[in-house]
PDB file of C-alpha atoms in Angstrom:
ATOM      1  CA  UNK A   1     -70.609 -66.216  60.076  1.00 46.00           C
ATOM      2  CA  UNK A   2     -73.422 -64.108  60.045  1.00 55.00           C
ATOM      3  CA  UNK A   3     -76.174 -64.446  57.134  1.00 53.00           C
ATOM      4  CA  UNK A   4     -75.534 -62.053  54.179  1.00 47.00           C
ATOM      5  CA  UNK A   5     -78.119 -59.263  53.266  1.00 44.00           C
ATOM      6  CA  UNK A   6     -80.914 -60.593  50.843  1.00 48.00           C
ATOM      7  CA  UNK A   7     -83.242 -57.920  49.160  1.00 57.00           C
ATOM      8  CA  UNK A   8     -86.107 -60.057  49.708  1.00 74.00           C
ATOM      9  CA  UNK A   9     -85.961 -59.032  53.552  1.00 78.00           C
ATOM     10  CA  UNK A  10     -86.310 -55.377  52.758  1.00 83.00           C
ATOM     11  CA  UNK A  11     -84.447 -52.843  54.753  1.00 91.00           C
ATOM     12  CA  UNK A  12     -81.371 -53.548  56.950  1.00 94.00           C
ATOM     13  CA  UNK A  13     -81.013 -52.723  60.582  1.00 97.00           C
ATOM     14  CA  UNK A  14     -77.369 -52.598  61.883  1.00 97.00           C
ATOM     15  CA  UNK A  15     -79.173 -52.315  65.657  1.00 98.00           C
ATOM     16  CA  UNK A  16     -80.581 -55.971  65.180  1.00 98.00           C
ATOM     17  CA  UNK A  17     -77.228 -57.803  64.071  1.00 97.00           C
ATOM     18  CA  UNK A  18     -75.497 -59.883  66.829  1.00 97.00           C
ATOM     19  CA  UNK A  19     -78.416 -59.708  69.128  1.00 98.00           C
ATOM     20  CA  UNK A  20     -80.981 -62.511  70.439  1.00 98.00           C
ATOM     21  CA  UNK A  21     -84.398 -62.531  69.721  1.00 98.00           C
ATOM     22  CA  UNK A  22     -87.054 -64.697  71.214  1.00 98.00           C
ATOM     23  CA  UNK A  23     -89.918 -65.343  69.075  1.00 98.00           C
ATOM     24  CA  UNK A  24     -93.140 -67.425  69.976  1.00 98.00           C
ATOM     25  CA  UNK A  25     -94.891 -69.398  67.424  1.00 97.00           C
ATOM     26  CA  UNK A  26     -92.161 -68.828  65.026  1.00 97.00           C
ATOM     27  CA  UNK A  27     -92.247 -71.994  63.048  1.00 96.00           C
ATOM     28  CA  UNK A  28     -95.070 -71.281  60.630  1.00 89.00           C
ATOM     29  CA  UNK A  29     -97.360 -68.838  58.998  1.00 88.00           C
ATOM     30  CA  UNK A  30     -96.689 -65.000  60.212  1.00 91.00           C
ATOM     31  CA  UNK A  31     -94.098 -66.351  62.717  1.00 95.00           C
ATOM     32  CA  UNK A  32     -92.011 -68.179  60.032  1.00 95.00           C
ATOM     33  CA  UNK A  33     -91.652 -65.216  58.167  1.00 94.00           C
ATOM     34  CA  UNK A  34     -90.821 -63.225  61.256  1.00 97.00           C
ATOM     35  CA  UNK A  35     -88.142 -65.863  62.010  1.00 98.00           C
ATOM     36  CA  UNK A  36     -86.533 -65.454  58.494  1.00 97.00           C
ATOM     37  CA  UNK A  37     -86.483 -61.757  58.490  1.00 97.00           C
ATOM     38  CA  UNK A  38     -84.531 -61.538  61.882  1.00 98.00           C
ATOM     39  CA  UNK A  39     -82.307 -64.186  61.067  1.00 98.00           C
ATOM     40  CA  UNK A  40     -81.234 -62.499  57.827  1.00 96.00           C
ATOM     41  CA  UNK A  41     -80.485 -59.397  59.826  1.00 97.00           C
ATOM     42  CA  UNK A  42     -77.760 -61.294  61.457  1.00 97.00           C
ATOM     43  CA  UNK A  43     -79.880 -61.599  64.563  1.00 98.00           C
ATOM     44  CA  UNK A  44     -79.531 -64.712  66.744  1.00 98.00           C
ATOM     45  CA  UNK A  45     -83.001 -66.041  66.682  1.00 98.00           C
ATOM     46  CA  UNK A  46     -84.694 -68.380  69.504  1.00 98.00           C
ATOM     47  CA  UNK A  47     -88.225 -69.621  68.537  1.00 98.00           C
ATOM     48  CA  UNK A  48     -90.831 -71.348  70.227  1.00 98.00           C
ATOM     49  CA  UNK A  49     -93.579 -73.458  68.582  1.00 97.00           C
ATOM     50  CA  UNK A  50     -95.568 -76.807  68.654  1.00 96.00           C
ATOM     51  CA  UNK A  51     -95.480 -77.316  65.063  1.00 95.00           C
ATOM     52  CA  UNK A  52     -92.508 -79.736  64.972  1.00 97.00           C
ATOM     53  CA  UNK A  53     -92.132 -80.566  61.369  1.00 97.00           C
ATOM     54  CA  UNK A  54     -92.755 -76.763  59.881  1.00 96.00           C
ATOM     55  CA  UNK A  55     -90.077 -75.771  62.575  1.00 98.00           C
ATOM     56  CA  UNK A  56     -87.552 -78.236  62.003  1.00 98.00           C
ATOM     57  CA  UNK A  57     -87.707 -77.738  58.200  1.00 98.00           C
ATOM     58  CA  UNK A  58     -87.407 -73.823  58.740  1.00 98.00           C
ATOM     59  CA  UNK A  59     -84.294 -74.494  61.042  1.00 98.00           C
ATOM     60  CA  UNK A  60     -82.618 -76.641  58.410  1.00 98.00           C
ATOM     61  CA  UNK A  61     -83.601 -73.839  55.645  1.00 97.00           C
ATOM     62  CA  UNK A  62     -82.009 -71.135  57.677  1.00 98.00           C
ATOM     63  CA  UNK A  63     -79.065 -73.010  58.921  1.00 97.00           C
ATOM     64  CA  UNK A  64     -78.236 -73.512  55.314  1.00 97.00           C
ATOM     65  CA  UNK A  65     -78.070 -69.991  54.641  1.00 96.00           C
ATOM     66  CA  UNK A  66     -75.634 -69.361  57.636  1.00 96.00           C
ATOM     67  CA  UNK A  67     -78.176 -68.070  59.943  1.00 97.00           C
ATOM     68  CA  UNK A  68     -78.119 -68.690  63.809  1.00 98.00           C
ATOM     69  CA  UNK A  69     -81.411 -70.153  64.833  1.00 98.00           C
ATOM     70  CA  UNK A  70     -82.581 -72.493  67.509  1.00 98.00           C
ATOM     71  CA  UNK A  71     -86.210 -74.295  68.256  1.00 98.00           C
ATOM     72  CA  UNK A  72     -87.872 -75.115  71.252  1.00 98.00           C
ATOM     73  CA  UNK A  73     -90.792 -77.470  70.984  1.00 98.00           C
ATOM     74  CA  UNK A  74     -92.972 -75.777  73.825  1.00 97.00           C
ATOM     75  CA  UNK A  75     -96.651 -75.543  74.312  1.00 97.00           C
ATOM     76  CA  UNK A  76     -97.025 -72.017  75.430  1.00 97.00           C
ATOM     77  CA  UNK A  77     -99.956 -73.024  77.896  1.00 97.00           C
ATOM     78  CA  UNK A  78     -97.425 -74.809  80.026  1.00 98.00           C
ATOM     79  CA  UNK A  79     -95.570 -71.697  81.605  1.00 98.00           C
ATOM     80  CA  UNK A  80     -93.016 -73.710  83.452  1.00 98.00           C
ATOM     81  CA  UNK A  81     -92.134 -75.288  79.933  1.00 98.00           C
ATOM     82  CA  UNK A  82     -92.032 -71.771  78.661  1.00 98.00           C
ATOM     83  CA  UNK A  83     -89.362 -70.863  80.980  1.00 98.00           C
ATOM     84  CA  UNK A  84     -87.329 -73.877  80.528  1.00 98.00           C
ATOM     85  CA  UNK A  85     -87.216 -73.079  76.786  1.00 98.00           C
ATOM     86  CA  UNK A  86     -86.406 -69.502  77.168  1.00 98.00           C
ATOM     87  CA  UNK A  87     -83.669 -70.753  79.460  1.00 98.00           C
ATOM     88  CA  UNK A  88     -82.319 -72.987  76.732  1.00 98.00           C
ATOM     89  CA  UNK A  89     -82.354 -70.231  74.304  1.00 98.00           C
ATOM     90  CA  UNK A  90     -80.630 -67.855  76.706  1.00 98.00           C
ATOM     91  CA  UNK A  91     -77.860 -70.747  77.204  1.00 98.00           C
ATOM     92  CA  UNK A  92     -77.354 -71.205  73.541  1.00 98.00           C
ATOM     93  CA  UNK A  93     -77.297 -67.437  72.556  1.00 98.00           C
ATOM     94  CA  UNK A  94     -76.717 -65.290  75.543  1.00 98.00           C
ATOM     95  CA  UNK A  95     -79.114 -62.705  77.086  1.00 98.00           C
ATOM     96  CA  UNK A  96     -82.483 -62.181  75.131  1.00 98.00           C
ATOM     97  CA  UNK A  97     -83.101 -58.289  74.344  1.00 98.00           C
ATOM     98  CA  UNK A  98     -85.753 -58.537  71.740  1.00 98.00           C
ATOM     99  CA  UNK A  99     -89.086 -60.492  72.067  1.00 98.00           C
ATOM    100  CA  UNK A 100     -91.736 -60.916  69.555  1.00 98.00           C
ATOM    101  CA  UNK A 101     -94.780 -62.290  71.110  1.00 98.00           C
ATOM    102  CA  UNK A 102     -96.292 -63.659  67.967  1.00 96.00           C
ATOM    103  CA  UNK A 103     -98.161 -67.037  68.931  1.00 96.00           C
ATOM    104  CA  UNK A 104    -101.969 -67.159  68.615  1.00 93.00           C
ATOM    105  CA  UNK A 105    -104.786 -69.426  67.125  1.00 91.00           C
ATOM    106  CA  UNK A 106    -107.973 -67.967  65.794  1.00 83.00           C
ATOM    107  CA  UNK A 107    -110.247 -71.027  66.461  1.00 87.00           C
ATOM    108  CA  UNK A 108    -113.744 -70.100  65.661  1.00 88.00           C
ATOM    109  CA  UNK A 109    -116.850 -70.967  68.032  1.00 92.00           C
ATOM    110  CA  UNK A 110    -120.315 -69.653  68.313  1.00 93.00           C
ATOM    111  CA  UNK A 111    -121.655 -68.179  71.447  1.00 94.00           C
ATOM    112  CA  UNK A 112    -123.540 -71.424  72.434  1.00 96.00           C
ATOM    113  CA  UNK A 113    -120.271 -73.548  71.619  1.00 96.00           C
ATOM    114  CA  UNK A 114    -118.156 -71.509  74.150  1.00 96.00           C
ATOM    115  CA  UNK A 115    -117.602 -73.439  77.469  1.00 97.00           C
ATOM    116  CA  UNK A 116    -115.572 -72.083  80.547  1.00 97.00           C
ATOM    117  CA  UNK A 117    -113.005 -74.464  79.597  1.00 97.00           C
ATOM    118  CA  UNK A 118    -112.561 -73.276  75.860  1.00 96.00           C
ATOM    119  CA  UNK A 119    -112.860 -69.803  77.107  1.00 97.00           C
ATOM    120  CA  UNK A 120    -109.789 -70.162  79.498  1.00 97.00           C
ATOM    121  CA  UNK A 121    -107.948 -72.178  76.958  1.00 97.00           C
ATOM    122  CA  UNK A 122    -108.223 -69.319  74.211  1.00 96.00           C
ATOM    123  CA  UNK A 123    -106.920 -66.801  76.854  1.00 97.00           C
ATOM    124  CA  UNK A 124    -103.885 -69.153  77.551  1.00 97.00           C
ATOM    125  CA  UNK A 125    -103.161 -69.519  73.864  1.00 96.00           C
ATOM    126  CA  UNK A 126    -103.767 -66.095  72.763  1.00 97.00           C
ATOM    127  CA  UNK A 127    -102.556 -63.814  75.725  1.00 98.00           C
ATOM    128  CA  UNK A 128    -101.614 -65.264  78.871  1.00 98.00           C
ATOM    129  CA  UNK A 129     -98.187 -66.413  77.380  1.00 98.00           C
ATOM    130  CA  UNK A 130     -97.310 -62.915  76.244  1.00 98.00           C
ATOM    131  CA  UNK A 131     -97.078 -61.654  79.825  1.00 98.00           C
ATOM    132  CA  UNK A 132     -95.056 -64.592  81.110  1.00 98.00           C
ATOM    133  CA  UNK A 133     -92.539 -64.253  78.254  1.00 98.00           C
ATOM    134  CA  UNK A 134     -92.110 -60.658  78.857  1.00 98.00           C
ATOM    135  CA  UNK A 135     -91.357 -61.498  82.549  1.00 98.00           C
ATOM    136  CA  UNK A 136     -88.915 -64.122  81.605  1.00 98.00           C
ATOM    137  CA  UNK A 137     -86.691 -61.875  79.534  1.00 98.00           C
ATOM    138  CA  UNK A 138     -87.113 -58.310  80.879  1.00 98.00           C
ATOM    139  CA  UNK A 139     -83.949 -58.558  83.413  1.00 98.00           C
ATOM    140  CA  UNK A 140     -81.749 -59.447  80.328  1.00 98.00           C
ATOM    141  CA  UNK A 141     -82.977 -56.391  78.648  1.00 98.00           C
ATOM    142  CA  UNK A 142     -82.599 -54.237  81.802  1.00 98.00           C
ATOM    143  CA  UNK A 143     -78.925 -55.585  82.337  1.00 98.00           C
ATOM    144  CA  UNK A 144     -78.220 -54.697  78.573  1.00 98.00           C
ATOM    145  CA  UNK A 145     -79.413 -51.072  79.200  1.00 98.00           C
ATOM    146  CA  UNK A 146     -82.426 -51.624  77.000  1.00 98.00           C
ATOM    147  CA  UNK A 147     -84.492 -53.835  74.848  1.00 98.00           C
ATOM    148  CA  UNK A 148     -87.743 -54.033  72.653  1.00 98.00           C
ATOM    149  CA  UNK A 149     -90.858 -56.105  73.023  1.00 98.00           C
ATOM    150  CA  UNK A 150     -93.321 -56.455  70.223  1.00 98.00           C
ATOM    151  CA  UNK A 151     -96.689 -57.762  71.024  1.00 98.00           C
ATOM    152  CA  UNK A 152     -98.798 -58.946  68.098  1.00 96.00           C
ATOM    153  CA  UNK A 153    -102.351 -58.017  68.543  1.00 95.00           C
ATOM    154  CA  UNK A 154    -105.111 -58.214  65.668  1.00 92.00           C
ATOM    155  CA  UNK A 155    -107.334 -55.831  63.685  1.00 86.00           C
ATOM    156  CA  UNK A 156    -110.301 -58.196  64.605  1.00 83.00           C
ATOM    157  CA  UNK A 157    -110.312 -56.419  67.864  1.00 78.00           C
ATOM    158  CA  UNK A 158    -111.159 -53.313  66.295  1.00 82.00           C
ATOM    159  CA  UNK A 159    -113.461 -54.601  63.298  1.00 79.00           C
ATOM    160  CA  UNK A 160    -115.314 -57.289  65.332  1.00 69.00           C
ATOM    161  CA  UNK A 161    -115.244 -60.717  63.419  1.00 74.00           C
ATOM    162  CA  UNK A 162    -118.320 -63.124  63.873  1.00 77.00           C
ATOM    163  CA  UNK A 163    -117.574 -66.517  65.556  1.00 84.00           C
ATOM    164  CA  UNK A 164    -114.122 -65.225  67.263  1.00 87.00           C
ATOM    165  CA  UNK A 165    -115.522 -63.575  70.499  1.00 94.00           C
ATOM    166  CA  UNK A 166    -112.797 -65.328  72.793  1.00 93.00           C
ATOM    167  CA  UNK A 167    -109.976 -64.555  70.213  1.00 93.00           C
ATOM    168  CA  UNK A 168    -111.349 -60.749  69.977  1.00 93.00           C
ATOM    169  CA  UNK A 169    -111.217 -60.475  73.619  1.00 94.00           C
ATOM    170  CA  UNK A 170    -107.893 -61.752  73.977  1.00 96.00           C
ATOM    171  CA  UNK A 171    -106.496 -59.651  71.317  1.00 94.00           C
ATOM    172  CA  UNK A 172    -107.865 -56.552  73.043  1.00 95.00           C
ATOM    173  CA  UNK A 173    -106.279 -57.465  76.065  1.00 97.00           C
ATOM    174  CA  UNK A 174    -102.845 -57.449  74.279  1.00 97.00           C
ATOM    175  CA  UNK A 175    -103.319 -53.688  73.936  1.00 97.00           C
ATOM    176  CA  UNK A 176    -103.773 -53.458  77.588  1.00 97.00           C
ATOM    177  CA  UNK A 177    -100.740 -55.470  78.358  1.00 98.00           C
ATOM    178  CA  UNK A 178     -98.894 -53.496  75.886  1.00 98.00           C
ATOM    179  CA  UNK A 179     -99.775 -50.151  77.683  1.00 98.00           C
ATOM    180  CA  UNK A 180     -98.957 -51.781  81.198  1.00 98.00           C
ATOM    181  CA  UNK A 181     -95.722 -53.194  80.313  1.00 98.00           C
ATOM    182  CA  UNK A 182     -94.468 -50.199  78.410  1.00 98.00           C
ATOM    183  CA  UNK A 183     -95.436 -48.125  81.692  1.00 98.00           C
ATOM    184  CA  UNK A 184     -93.642 -50.739  83.802  1.00 98.00           C
ATOM    185  CA  UNK A 185     -90.554 -51.480  81.688  1.00 98.00           C
ATOM    186  CA  UNK A 186     -89.892 -47.756  80.374  1.00 98.00           C
ATOM    187  CA  UNK A 187     -87.407 -46.803  83.250  1.00 98.00           C
ATOM    188  CA  UNK A 188     -85.205 -49.546  82.031  1.00 98.00           C
ATOM    189  CA  UNK A 189     -85.221 -48.357  78.664  1.00 98.00           C
ATOM    190  CA  UNK A 190     -87.377 -51.180  77.301  1.00 98.00           C
ATOM    191  CA  UNK A 191     -89.787 -50.242  74.729  1.00 98.00           C
ATOM    192  CA  UNK A 192     -93.123 -52.168  74.341  1.00 98.00           C
ATOM    193  CA  UNK A 193     -95.406 -51.614  71.233  1.00 98.00           C
ATOM    194  CA  UNK A 194     -97.933 -53.896  69.582  1.00 98.00           C
ATOM    195  CA  UNK A 195     -98.320 -54.645  65.940  1.00 97.00           C
ATOM    196  CA  UNK A 196    -102.025 -55.546  64.673  1.00 95.00           C
ATOM    197  CA  UNK A 197    -102.086 -57.569  61.571  1.00 90.00           C
ATOM    198  CA  UNK A 198    -105.071 -57.302  59.211  1.00 80.00           C
ATOM    199  CA  UNK A 199    -106.245 -60.426  57.105  1.00 76.00           C
ATOM    200  CA  UNK A 200    -102.892 -61.949  56.339  1.00 80.00           C
ATOM    201  CA  UNK A 201    -102.729 -64.471  53.511  1.00 71.00           C
ATOM    202  CA  UNK A 202    -100.863 -67.149  55.285  1.00 68.00           C
ATOM    203  CA  UNK A 203    -101.344 -71.059  54.114  1.00 66.00           C
ATOM    204  CA  UNK A 204    -103.892 -71.678  56.955  1.00 70.00           C
ATOM    205  CA  UNK A 205    -106.075 -68.531  55.907  1.00 62.00           C
ATOM    206  CA  UNK A 206    -106.006 -69.634  52.312  1.00 62.00           C
ATOM    207  CA  UNK A 207    -106.880 -73.288  53.179  1.00 65.00           C
ATOM    208  CA  UNK A 208    -109.486 -72.468  55.651  1.00 60.00           C
ATOM    209  CA  UNK A 209    -111.199 -69.183  54.763  1.00 55.00           C
ATOM    210  CA  UNK A 210    -110.250 -67.277  51.790  1.00 62.00           C
ATOM    211  CA  UNK A 211    -112.799 -68.055  49.260  1.00 75.00           C
ATOM    212  CA  UNK A 212    -113.240 -65.985  45.987  1.00 80.00           C
ATOM    213  CA  UNK A 213    -116.119 -64.426  47.768  1.00 79.00           C
ATOM    214  CA  UNK A 214    -114.232 -63.655  50.963  1.00 73.00           C
ATOM    215  CA  UNK A 215    -111.337 -62.315  48.774  1.00 76.00           C
ATOM    216  CA  UNK A 216    -113.819 -59.956  47.128  1.00 80.00           C
ATOM    217  CA  UNK A 217    -115.175 -58.890  50.572  1.00 81.00           C
ATOM    218  CA  UNK A 218    -111.577 -58.240  51.715  1.00 80.00           C
ATOM    219  CA  UNK A 219    -110.808 -55.865  48.728  1.00 81.00           C
ATOM    220  CA  UNK A 220    -113.866 -54.085  49.363  1.00 83.00           C
ATOM    221  CA  UNK A 221    -113.186 -53.188  52.776  1.00 82.00           C
ATOM    222  CA  UNK A 222    -109.536 -52.401  52.133  1.00 84.00           C
ATOM    223  CA  UNK A 223    -108.180 -49.172  51.062  1.00 90.00           C
ATOM    224  CA  UNK A 224    -105.413 -50.753  49.273  1.00 86.00           C
ATOM    225  CA  UNK A 225    -106.643 -53.322  46.892  1.00 85.00           C
ATOM    226  CA  UNK A 226    -104.008 -55.992  47.102  1.00 82.00           C
ATOM    227  CA  UNK A 227    -103.437 -58.998  49.529  1.00 81.00           C
ATOM    228  CA  UNK A 228    -101.312 -58.685  52.730  1.00 82.00           C
ATOM    229  CA  UNK A 229     -98.773 -61.300  53.187  1.00 86.00           C
ATOM    230  CA  UNK A 230     -96.707 -62.102  56.249  1.00 90.00           C
ATOM    231  CA  UNK A 231     -93.584 -60.207  55.084  1.00 90.00           C
ATOM    232  CA  UNK A 232     -95.624 -57.124  55.306  1.00 91.00           C
ATOM    233  CA  UNK A 233     -95.950 -57.723  59.081  1.00 92.00           C
ATOM    234  CA  UNK A 234     -92.272 -59.181  59.589  1.00 95.00           C
ATOM    235  CA  UNK A 235     -90.813 -55.868  58.340  1.00 95.00           C
ATOM    236  CA  UNK A 236     -93.089 -53.741  60.500  1.00 96.00           C
ATOM    237  CA  UNK A 237     -91.822 -55.772  63.458  1.00 97.00           C
ATOM    238  CA  UNK A 238     -88.261 -55.279  62.492  1.00 98.00           C
ATOM    239  CA  UNK A 239     -88.646 -51.555  62.511  1.00 98.00           C
ATOM    240  CA  UNK A 240     -90.334 -51.474  65.946  1.00 98.00           C
ATOM    241  CA  UNK A 241     -87.493 -53.907  67.409  1.00 98.00           C
ATOM    242  CA  UNK A 242     -84.931 -51.924  66.072  1.00 98.00           C
ATOM    243  CA  UNK A 243     -83.131 -48.449  67.165  1.00 98.00           C
ATOM    244  CA  UNK A 244     -85.015 -46.667  64.426  1.00 98.00           C
ATOM    245  CA  UNK A 245     -87.940 -46.934  66.600  1.00 98.00           C
ATOM    246  CA  UNK A 246     -85.806 -45.932  69.584  1.00 97.00           C
ATOM    247  CA  UNK A 247     -88.558 -43.044  70.690  1.00 98.00           C
ATOM    248  CA  UNK A 248     -91.623 -45.390  70.149  1.00 98.00           C
ATOM    249  CA  UNK A 249     -93.174 -47.158  72.975  1.00 98.00           C
ATOM    250  CA  UNK A 250     -96.814 -47.790  74.368  1.00 98.00           C
ATOM    251  CA  UNK A 251     -98.196 -47.875  70.692  1.00 97.00           C
ATOM    252  CA  UNK A 252    -100.286 -50.140  68.731  1.00 96.00           C
ATOM    253  CA  UNK A 253    -100.017 -49.909  64.978  1.00 96.00           C
ATOM    254  CA  UNK A 254    -102.327 -51.482  62.405  1.00 92.00           C
ATOM    255  CA  UNK A 255    -101.263 -53.363  59.168  1.00 89.00           C
ATOM    256  CA  UNK A 256    -104.625 -53.842  57.492  1.00 85.00           C
ATOM    257  CA  UNK A 257    -104.195 -52.055  54.361  1.00 84.00           C
ATOM    258  CA  UNK A 258    -106.629 -49.651  55.373  1.00 83.00           C
ATOM    259  CA  UNK A 259    -109.637 -51.765  56.599  1.00 77.00           C
ATOM    260  CA  UNK A 260    -110.163 -50.137  59.762  1.00 75.00           C
TER     261      UNK A 260
END
C-alpha cells in the first residue's frame, strides 16, 4: 500500500509515484526531509547515510506511515561500498530512475589549518560521490526511457563564506558536474539539474552556528525576512525530479530567500 497524501508535504506529482529514488545523506537534516517528501509521493525510497540511529528512526517513522523505504549504511568516501549499497537498493525496489545527490558536510577550517589530506577528504565528502552515484544509476534511467538527477550545491559558492574554502570549491564543482552530466546524459532523456540551498535551519546549523546575531545578519541579507527550512528545499527538489520539469535540464536554481 502506498502512503496517503498528507498536506504538509505540499503538491503531489503523479509522475513520482511507484518509481525508485536514490537519496544520498537521506537520514538527517535536509536529507531526511527530502526522504520524507519523496516517500509521501508514493515513491520507493532508498537512501544512503552514515548516521545510523537517525536513519533507523526515520525508517521506522516512514514504515509506520505505510511508506516504502530502505536504508543503507554507507560511507560515501568508499566508492566500492557506494556501489554495493546502490545494488542492494536496486535489488529491493527495482531500477533507479531518480537520484538526489544530497550528502555533504560543511566542516570549517582556516587556510592555515587545511592540509592536502583534509582538502582531498572534503572533495570526497562533498563532490566526488555525486559523479559515481550518477554513473551507477544512469543505465537504469536510460533503459527506462529517461530519468532525473538533482545535485545539491550551495549558495555559499556564490556568496563566499569564510572558513569554508574547500567546501565552497567542491560546491562550485557541483555546478560544473551538473552541466557536464546534463550534456552527456541528455540523449538518454535524463535531466540533470542543481538546487543551491541558502542558509537552511537544520538542527545542526541551529546548534552550531545560528546565534541571535547570526540570525539578524541572515535576515538583513535575505530579501524574504523568514527562516528557510528543509521542506523548502525538498519541495523544490520534488519539482525538478518530476515530469512537471520535463523541459528543465542543465540548470542551477538558488533557494536562499533572495540572499544572492
